[in-house]
């Protein structure tokens, strides 16, 4: 049943958010409150998501390109910050991750299926996956919507990365970590709003309606 599959995915999402978003913030501001140096606090906070990435790679016995990039970026950033002693180098590290994600999403436009198609299937049950596959096969408008929205998602994350660099280079260092997370929420909300604003009307203008994961003919289209 869909309910039994949604619960694990929600738990996994909450686990990811707690380890990669909430925990680093708690560690950074906790260490700063205890008087730790900015570089030390940022380094310790960065270890948590990196350790989770390494643990997942070891348990799954597979290291994908994104994981390699993130771990490599962390190592390079640590080395650079150790040489320069500049905490802003560590702050820019977050922009590298979102830039890599944006480029990867755009790269899926040249694959058989774009990011939004494959990403949605990860949280669907078997019946929903079959419906999603059928939508892709039968409806060119559906393929168009997912392709355009995937392109917007990729561009959105690249824009997010540029803003992170601007924040890291211009704002007070102790303010940037929390603003990084606020920016992530704003970026995701903006992308989801665009997806809904563009996708459903586009389908409706072509006599189609997305109900759940099924694309059906809309008899009330005017």
Short mmCIF file of C-alpha atoms in Angstrom, two decimals, residues 83-208:
data_model
loop_
_atom_site.label_atom_id
_atom_site.label_comp_id
_atom_site.label_asym_id
_atom_site.label_seq_id
_atom_site.Cartn_x
_atom_site.Cartn_y
_atom_site.Cartn_z
CA UNK A 83 46.82 27.08 4.74
CA UNK A 84 45.02 30.41 4.60
CA UNK A 85 43.30 30.35 8.01
CA UNK A 86 40.33 31.98 6.29
CA UNK A 87 36.87 30.76 7.45
CA UNK A 88 35.16 32.14 4.35
CA UNK A 89 36.85 29.40 2.33
CA UNK A 90 34.88 26.88 4.38
CA UNK A 91 31.65 28.82 3.90
CA UNK A 92 32.01 28.71 0.11
CA UNK A 93 32.18 24.89 0.31
CA UNK A 94 28.37 24.73 0.50
CA UNK A 95 28.15 26.51 -2.85
CA UNK A 96 30.27 23.79 -4.45
CA UNK A 97 27.74 21.15 -3.46
CA UNK A 98 24.70 22.99 -4.86
CA UNK A 99 26.64 23.87 -8.03
CA UNK A 100 27.54 20.20 -8.51
CA UNK A 101 23.91 19.22 -7.96
CA UNK A 102 22.71 21.81 -10.47
CA UNK A 103 25.17 20.61 -13.11
CA UNK A 104 24.23 16.98 -12.48
CA UNK A 105 20.51 17.80 -12.86
CA UNK A 106 21.18 19.61 -16.12
CA UNK A 107 23.26 16.63 -17.25
CA UNK A 108 20.24 14.34 -16.89
CA UNK A 109 18.60 16.28 -19.73
CA UNK A 110 20.93 14.37 -22.04
CA UNK A 111 20.08 11.01 -20.46
CA UNK A 112 17.10 8.81 -21.31
CA UNK A 113 15.00 10.27 -18.48
CA UNK A 114 15.38 13.68 -16.77
CA UNK A 115 15.98 14.19 -13.06
CA UNK A 116 12.36 14.87 -12.10
CA UNK A 117 11.15 11.64 -13.69
CA UNK A 118 13.69 9.39 -11.98
CA UNK A 119 13.60 11.35 -8.72
CA UNK A 120 9.82 11.05 -8.39
CA UNK A 121 9.94 7.30 -8.97
CA UNK A 122 12.13 6.87 -5.90
CA UNK A 123 9.25 7.79 -3.57
CA UNK A 124 6.44 6.05 -5.49
CA UNK A 125 4.97 2.63 -4.84
CA UNK A 126 4.86 0.02 -7.61
CA UNK A 127 1.45 1.08 -8.94
CA UNK A 128 2.49 4.72 -9.07
CA UNK A 129 5.71 3.85 -10.88
CA UNK A 130 3.72 1.97 -13.53
CA UNK A 131 1.43 4.98 -13.96
CA UNK A 132 4.43 7.33 -14.17
CA UNK A 133 6.05 5.12 -16.82
CA UNK A 134 2.80 5.05 -18.77
CA UNK A 135 2.50 8.82 -18.63
CA UNK A 136 6.01 9.15 -20.05
CA UNK A 137 5.31 6.73 -22.89
CA UNK A 138 1.88 8.08 -23.89
CA UNK A 139 1.96 11.84 -23.40
CA UNK A 140 4.51 14.12 -25.13
CA UNK A 141 3.17 17.03 -23.04
CA UNK A 142 4.06 15.14 -19.87
CA UNK A 143 7.60 14.55 -21.14
CA UNK A 144 7.88 18.22 -22.06
CA UNK A 145 6.81 19.40 -18.60
CA UNK A 146 9.29 17.17 -16.80
CA UNK A 147 12.10 18.18 -19.16
CA UNK A 148 11.45 21.93 -18.81
CA UNK A 149 11.05 21.71 -15.04
CA UNK A 150 14.24 19.66 -14.74
CA UNK A 151 16.10 22.39 -16.64
CA UNK A 152 14.66 25.00 -14.27
CA UNK A 153 15.69 22.92 -11.25
CA UNK A 154 19.25 22.69 -12.56
CA UNK A 155 19.43 26.42 -13.26
CA UNK A 156 17.85 27.12 -9.88
CA UNK A 157 20.56 25.23 -8.00
CA UNK A 158 23.27 26.99 -9.99
CA UNK A 159 21.69 30.31 -9.01
CA UNK A 160 21.53 29.09 -5.42
CA UNK A 161 25.27 28.33 -5.56
CA UNK A 162 26.05 31.83 -6.85
CA UNK A 163 24.04 33.40 -4.03
CA UNK A 164 25.87 31.23 -1.48
CA UNK A 165 29.20 32.54 -2.72
CA UNK A 166 27.90 36.11 -2.44
CA UNK A 167 26.65 35.50 1.12
CA UNK A 168 29.92 33.83 2.15
CA UNK A 169 32.05 36.65 0.79
CA UNK A 170 30.06 39.66 2.01
CA UNK A 171 28.10 38.88 5.22
CA UNK A 172 29.35 38.38 8.79
CA UNK A 173 30.70 34.84 9.09
CA UNK A 174 28.54 33.81 12.06
CA UNK A 175 25.37 34.71 10.15
CA UNK A 176 26.10 32.75 6.97
CA UNK A 177 25.52 29.14 8.16
CA UNK A 178 21.89 29.73 9.11
CA UNK A 179 21.28 31.84 6.00
CA UNK A 180 22.62 28.96 3.90
CA UNK A 181 19.80 26.77 5.21
CA UNK A 182 17.23 29.52 4.76
CA UNK A 183 18.39 29.92 1.16
CA UNK A 184 17.96 26.17 0.59
CA UNK A 185 14.34 26.34 1.78
CA UNK A 186 13.65 29.42 -0.37
CA UNK A 187 15.20 27.75 -3.42
CA UNK A 188 13.17 24.54 -2.99
CA UNK A 189 9.92 26.42 -2.41
CA UNK A 190 10.52 28.62 -5.46
CA UNK A 191 11.23 25.57 -7.65
CA UNK A 192 8.14 23.73 -6.42
CA UNK A 193 5.97 26.81 -6.97
CA UNK A 194 7.28 27.19 -10.51
CA UNK A 195 6.72 23.49 -11.18
CA UNK A 196 3.08 23.74 -10.12
CA UNK A 197 2.52 27.11 -11.82
CA UNK A 198 3.93 25.88 -15.13
CA UNK A 199 3.21 22.15 -15.24
CA UNK A 200 -0.47 21.80 -14.48
CA UNK A 201 -1.65 24.69 -16.70
CA UNK A 202 0.55 23.40 -19.54
CA UNK A 203 -1.08 19.98 -19.36
CA UNK A 204 -4.55 21.49 -19.01
CA UNK A 205 -4.10 23.59 -22.15
CA UNK A 206 -3.47 20.35 -24.01
CA UNK A 207 -6.55 18.62 -22.70
CA UNK A 208 -4.76 16.70 -19.95
#
